[in-house]
Tab-separated table of C-alpha atoms in Angstrom:
chain	number	residue	atom	x	y	z
A	1338	SER	CA	91.047	98.520	77.188
A	1339	GLN	CA	89.320	98.341	80.543
A	1340	GLN	CA	89.761	95.169	82.519
A	1341	GLY	CA	87.789	95.727	85.693
A	1342	GLU	CA	84.161	96.598	86.097
A	1343	GLU	CA	83.145	98.079	89.428
A	1344	ASP	CA	79.787	97.638	90.993
A	1345	PRO	CA	78.053	99.806	92.060
A	1346	GLN	CA	79.076	102.858	90.052
A	1347	ALA	CA	77.916	105.109	92.886
A	1348	LEU	CA	77.230	104.424	96.551
A	1349	SER	CA	75.925	106.760	99.247
A	1350	ILE	CA	75.867	105.632	102.887
A	1351	GLN	CA	75.737	107.131	106.352
A	1352	GLU	CA	78.882	107.709	108.345
A	1353	GLY	CA	79.688	104.692	110.474
A	1354	GLU	CA	78.157	102.190	108.069
A	1355	ASN	CA	80.151	99.695	106.058
A	1356	ALA	CA	80.718	100.155	102.330
A	1357	THR	CA	81.213	97.280	99.924
A	1358	MET	CA	82.404	97.639	96.357
A	1359	ASN	CA	82.833	94.865	93.835
A	1360	CYS	CA	85.098	94.467	90.860
A	1361	SER	CA	85.098	91.944	88.051
A	1362	TYR	CA	87.840	91.362	85.540
A	1363	LYS	CA	88.250	89.362	82.377
A	1364	THR	CA	91.738	87.953	81.927
A	1365	SER	CA	94.205	86.086	84.124
A	1366	ILE	CA	95.997	88.256	86.630
A	1367	ASN	CA	98.995	88.122	88.938
A	1368	ASN	CA	97.538	90.645	91.333
A	1369	LEU	CA	94.653	93.020	91.848
A	1370	GLN	CA	94.954	96.390	93.490
A	1371	TRP	CA	92.570	98.969	94.854
A	1372	TYR	CA	93.208	102.706	94.613
A	1373	ARG	CA	91.388	105.749	95.964
A	1374	GLN	CA	91.070	109.072	94.189
A	1375	ASN	CA	89.839	112.254	95.831
A	1376	SER	CA	88.169	114.883	93.646
A	1377	GLY	CA	90.073	114.226	90.400
A	1378	ARG	CA	93.481	114.292	92.047
A	1379	GLY	CA	96.214	111.658	92.154
A	1380	LEU	CA	95.470	108.071	93.034
A	1381	VAL	CA	96.467	106.586	96.360
A	1382	HIS	CA	97.290	102.902	96.616
A	1383	LEU	CA	95.163	101.135	99.216
A	1384	ILE	CA	95.894	97.446	99.028
A	1385	LEU	CA	97.285	94.753	96.735
A	1386	ILE	CA	96.140	91.156	96.733
A	1387	ARG	CA	97.977	88.470	94.793
A	1388	SER	CA	96.298	85.785	92.754
A	1389	ASN	CA	97.196	83.090	95.301
A	1390	GLU	CA	95.595	85.029	98.160
A	1391	ARG	CA	91.907	84.943	99.036
A	1392	GLU	CA	91.611	87.723	101.594
A	1393	LYS	CA	93.694	90.585	102.875
A	1394	HIS	CA	93.208	93.190	105.587
A	1395	SER	CA	94.655	96.649	106.090
A	1396	GLY	CA	93.212	98.751	108.894
A	1397	ARG	CA	89.521	99.281	108.097
A	1398	LEU	CA	89.904	97.708	104.670
A	1399	ARG	CA	89.199	94.120	103.748
A	1400	VAL	CA	89.748	92.813	100.241
A	1401	THR	CA	88.712	89.456	98.895
A	1402	LEU	CA	89.681	87.822	95.643
A	1403	ASP	CA	87.917	84.961	93.876
A	1404	THR	CA	89.965	83.992	90.858
A	1405	SER	CA	87.456	81.337	89.807
A	1406	LYS	CA	84.808	84.043	89.426
A	1407	LYS	CA	87.323	86.694	88.367
A	1408	SER	CA	86.006	89.055	90.999
A	1409	SER	CA	87.161	91.032	94.009
A	1410	SER	CA	85.458	93.050	96.704
A	1411	LEU	CA	86.592	95.940	98.860
A	1412	LEU	CA	84.955	96.430	102.241
A	1413	ILE	CA	85.457	99.642	104.184
A	1414	THR	CA	84.239	99.291	107.745
A	1415	ALA	CA	83.051	102.089	110.039
A	1416	SER	CA	83.082	104.625	107.216
A	1417	ARG	CA	84.107	108.241	107.789
A	1418	ALA	CA	83.387	111.417	105.848
A	1419	ALA	CA	87.024	111.404	104.730
A	1420	ASP	CA	86.385	108.116	102.891
A	1421	THR	CA	84.322	110.038	100.322
A	1422	ALA	CA	86.200	109.403	97.081
A	1423	SER	CA	86.266	107.313	93.927
A	1424	TYR	CA	87.603	103.796	94.294
A	1425	PHE	CA	89.172	101.876	91.434
A	1426	CYS	CA	90.296	98.324	91.102
A	1427	ALA	CA	93.294	97.771	88.874
A	1428	THR	CA	94.936	94.699	87.479
A	1429	GLY	CA	98.469	94.002	86.406
A	1430	SER	CA	99.829	90.913	84.793
A	1431	GLY	CA	102.956	91.008	86.915
A	1432	GLY	CA	106.550	92.004	86.378
A	1433	GLY	CA	106.060	95.539	87.542
A	1434	ALA	CA	106.377	97.756	84.541
A	1435	ASP	CA	103.485	96.663	82.392
A	1436	GLY	CA	101.090	99.369	83.475
A	1437	LEU	CA	97.766	98.934	85.201
A	1438	THR	CA	94.337	98.454	83.705
A	1439	PHE	CA	91.694	100.192	85.780
A	1440	GLY	CA	88.044	99.433	86.280
A	1441	LYS	CA	85.372	102.070	85.831
A	1442	GLY	CA	85.354	102.926	89.539
A	1443	THR	CA	82.831	103.366	92.332
A	1444	HIS	CA	82.082	106.852	93.596
A	1445	LEU	CA	81.510	106.592	97.335
A	1446	ILE	CA	79.758	109.346	99.278
A	1447	ILE	CA	79.701	109.216	103.073
A	1448	GLN	CA	76.868	111.275	104.503
A	1449	PRO	CA	77.701	112.849	107.893
B	1359	ASP	CA	110.656	110.365	100.268
B	1360	THR	CA	107.593	108.558	98.885
B	1361	GLU	CA	106.333	111.371	96.726
B	1362	VAL	CA	105.857	111.787	93.012
B	1363	THR	CA	105.697	115.428	91.984
B	1364	GLN	CA	104.179	116.843	88.820
B	1365	THR	CA	104.383	120.311	87.321
B	1366	PRO	CA	102.492	122.323	86.374
B	1367	LYS	CA	99.289	121.628	88.304
B	1368	HIS	CA	97.185	123.303	85.653
B	1369	LEU	CA	97.920	124.105	82.022
B	1370	VAL	CA	95.888	125.905	79.378
B	1371	MET	CA	97.212	125.789	75.848
B	1372	GLY	CA	96.117	126.527	72.340
B	1373	MET	CA	96.165	123.966	69.572
B	1374	THR	CA	99.306	125.460	68.055
B	1375	ASN	CA	101.287	125.627	71.285
B	1376	LYS	CA	104.136	123.421	72.448
B	1377	LYS	CA	104.280	122.642	76.132
B	1378	SER	CA	105.779	120.037	78.443
B	1379	LEU	CA	104.603	118.229	81.544
B	1380	LYS	CA	107.181	117.206	84.120
B	1381	CYS	CA	107.216	114.372	86.626
B	1382	GLU	CA	109.845	113.600	89.255
B	1383	GLN	CA	110.397	110.877	91.845
B	1384	HIS	CA	113.278	110.202	94.223
B	1385	MET	CA	112.291	106.753	95.448
B	1386	GLY	CA	114.792	104.943	93.265
B	1387	HIS	CA	111.995	103.462	91.176
B	1388	ARG	CA	113.042	102.203	87.769
B	1389	ALA	CA	109.626	102.202	86.097
B	1390	MET	CA	107.634	105.346	85.329
B	1391	TYR	CA	104.270	105.759	83.687
B	1392	TRP	CA	101.992	108.306	82.030
B	1393	TYR	CA	98.227	107.898	82.311
B	1394	LYS	CA	95.439	110.028	80.865
B	1395	GLN	CA	92.168	110.440	82.729
B	1396	LYS	CA	89.048	112.059	81.317
B	1397	ALA	CA	86.339	113.348	83.631
B	1398	LYS	CA	84.403	110.590	85.415
B	1399	LYS	CA	86.483	107.907	83.692
B	1400	PRO	CA	89.278	105.658	84.944
B	1401	PRO	CA	92.927	106.379	84.121
B	1402	GLU	CA	94.160	104.945	80.842
B	1403	LEU	CA	97.765	103.930	80.309
B	1404	MET	CA	99.713	105.940	77.729
B	1405	PHE	CA	103.403	105.127	78.138
B	1406	VAL	CA	105.700	103.008	80.281
B	1407	TYR	CA	109.402	103.617	80.811
B	1408	SER	CA	111.558	100.986	82.431
B	1409	TYR	CA	115.210	101.645	83.163
B	1410	GLU	CA	114.851	104.894	81.213
B	1411	LYS	CA	113.773	103.110	78.038
B	1412	LEU	CA	110.319	103.297	76.504
B	1413	SER	CA	108.840	99.834	76.910
B	1414	ILE	CA	105.149	100.413	76.234
B	1415	ASN	CA	103.370	102.903	73.985
B	1416	GLU	CA	99.639	102.304	74.012
B	1417	SER	CA	99.082	103.571	70.469
B	1418	VAL	CA	99.235	107.171	71.604
B	1419	PRO	CA	99.137	109.852	68.870
B	1420	SER	CA	102.503	111.356	67.983
B	1421	ARG	CA	101.406	114.767	69.257
B	1422	PHE	CA	102.305	113.293	72.661
B	1423	SER	CA	106.035	112.667	72.980
B	1424	PRO	CA	107.462	111.151	76.166
B	1425	GLU	CA	111.019	111.555	77.349
B	1426	CYS	CA	112.952	110.077	80.264
B	1427	PRO	CA	116.180	112.099	80.708
B	1428	ASN	CA	117.223	110.136	83.806
B	1429	SER	CA	115.874	107.614	86.280
B	1430	SER	CA	114.153	110.289	88.378
B	1431	LEU	CA	112.578	112.428	85.709
B	1432	LEU	CA	109.836	111.877	83.143
B	1433	ASN	CA	108.563	114.448	80.679
B	1434	LEU	CA	105.607	114.531	78.339
B	1435	HIS	CA	106.001	116.933	75.434
B	1436	LEU	CA	102.800	118.236	73.909
B	1437	HIS	CA	102.426	119.675	70.420
B	1438	ALA	CA	99.440	120.477	68.215
B	1439	LEU	CA	96.952	119.044	70.678
B	1440	GLN	CA	93.229	118.854	70.098
B	1441	PRO	CA	90.451	119.987	72.463
B	1442	GLU	CA	89.600	116.314	73.108
B	1443	ASP	CA	93.064	115.922	74.651
B	1444	SER	CA	91.891	117.993	77.601
B	1445	ALA	CA	92.202	115.715	80.620
B	1446	LEU	CA	94.053	115.012	83.846
B	1447	TYR	CA	97.514	113.620	83.083
B	1448	LEU	CA	98.867	111.404	85.812
B	1449	CYS	CA	102.417	110.256	86.316
B	1450	ALA	CA	103.283	107.189	88.396
B	1451	SER	CA	106.329	105.176	89.359
B	1452	SER	CA	107.024	101.705	90.700
B	1453	GLN	CA	109.818	99.336	91.562
B	1454	TRP	CA	110.650	97.293	88.484
B	1455	ASP	CA	111.233	93.879	89.879
B	1456	ARG	CA	109.347	93.885	93.168
B	1457	GLU	CA	105.808	94.843	94.041
B	1458	GLU	CA	103.668	96.258	91.315
B	1459	THR	CA	102.294	99.014	93.545
B	1460	GLN	CA	102.359	102.298	91.697
B	1461	TYR	CA	102.810	105.672	93.337
B	1462	PHE	CA	100.928	108.464	91.627
B	1463	GLY	CA	101.568	112.169	91.408
B	1464	PRO	CA	98.734	114.701	91.853
B	1465	GLY	CA	98.367	115.146	88.107
B	1466	THR	CA	98.379	118.022	85.642
B	1467	ARG	CA	94.976	119.249	84.576
B	1468	LEU	CA	95.250	120.211	80.927
B	1469	LEU	CA	92.800	122.319	78.963
B	1470	VAL	CA	93.280	122.643	75.212
B	1471	LEU	CA	91.459	125.546	73.612
């Protein structure tokens, strides 16, 4: 079953602009992760935020987590053409090997 | 080495064929996963192996048979598949008792005719 719901489903912006994607989930979580997928290939892990964290940064990425609203956002600043991809949030209940439940994803297009 | 490899990259098979997908990692991870992804959909968990034992089977039809011969290798045996099984099959691995970050392979794109 799908846990996360991304919003928007598709986003097209100009290169250099910031892109914001949102994710909502339904059950309690230990962590929330964001992954990127280029053109139906393998997923690349971007960032993990734990349930006791509110914000996390990695390079041009900023992730926030609001456990009271069961939502997270991913901000990509100063977007580049290479950021064109699908972005998925994923939740795990902790303990490593329980698999991930992915949201529906946001398809991001960066116009040059 | 932080890579998960999958072979083959592409596979076309008939409904009566038997084929296998292979996944390999040399990161010392003790958990390995199979996901199925249909076009324009998110990945869906199929199986989880931890310490070479099957720990999760998400009600996957028996025409899909996973196997973990050793801690580095994960196979998915396919038999009597249906056209609706056509999808991208993704393998992933993770540390068992540390971070839950999963490392994904590039996938095998399967077409069942």
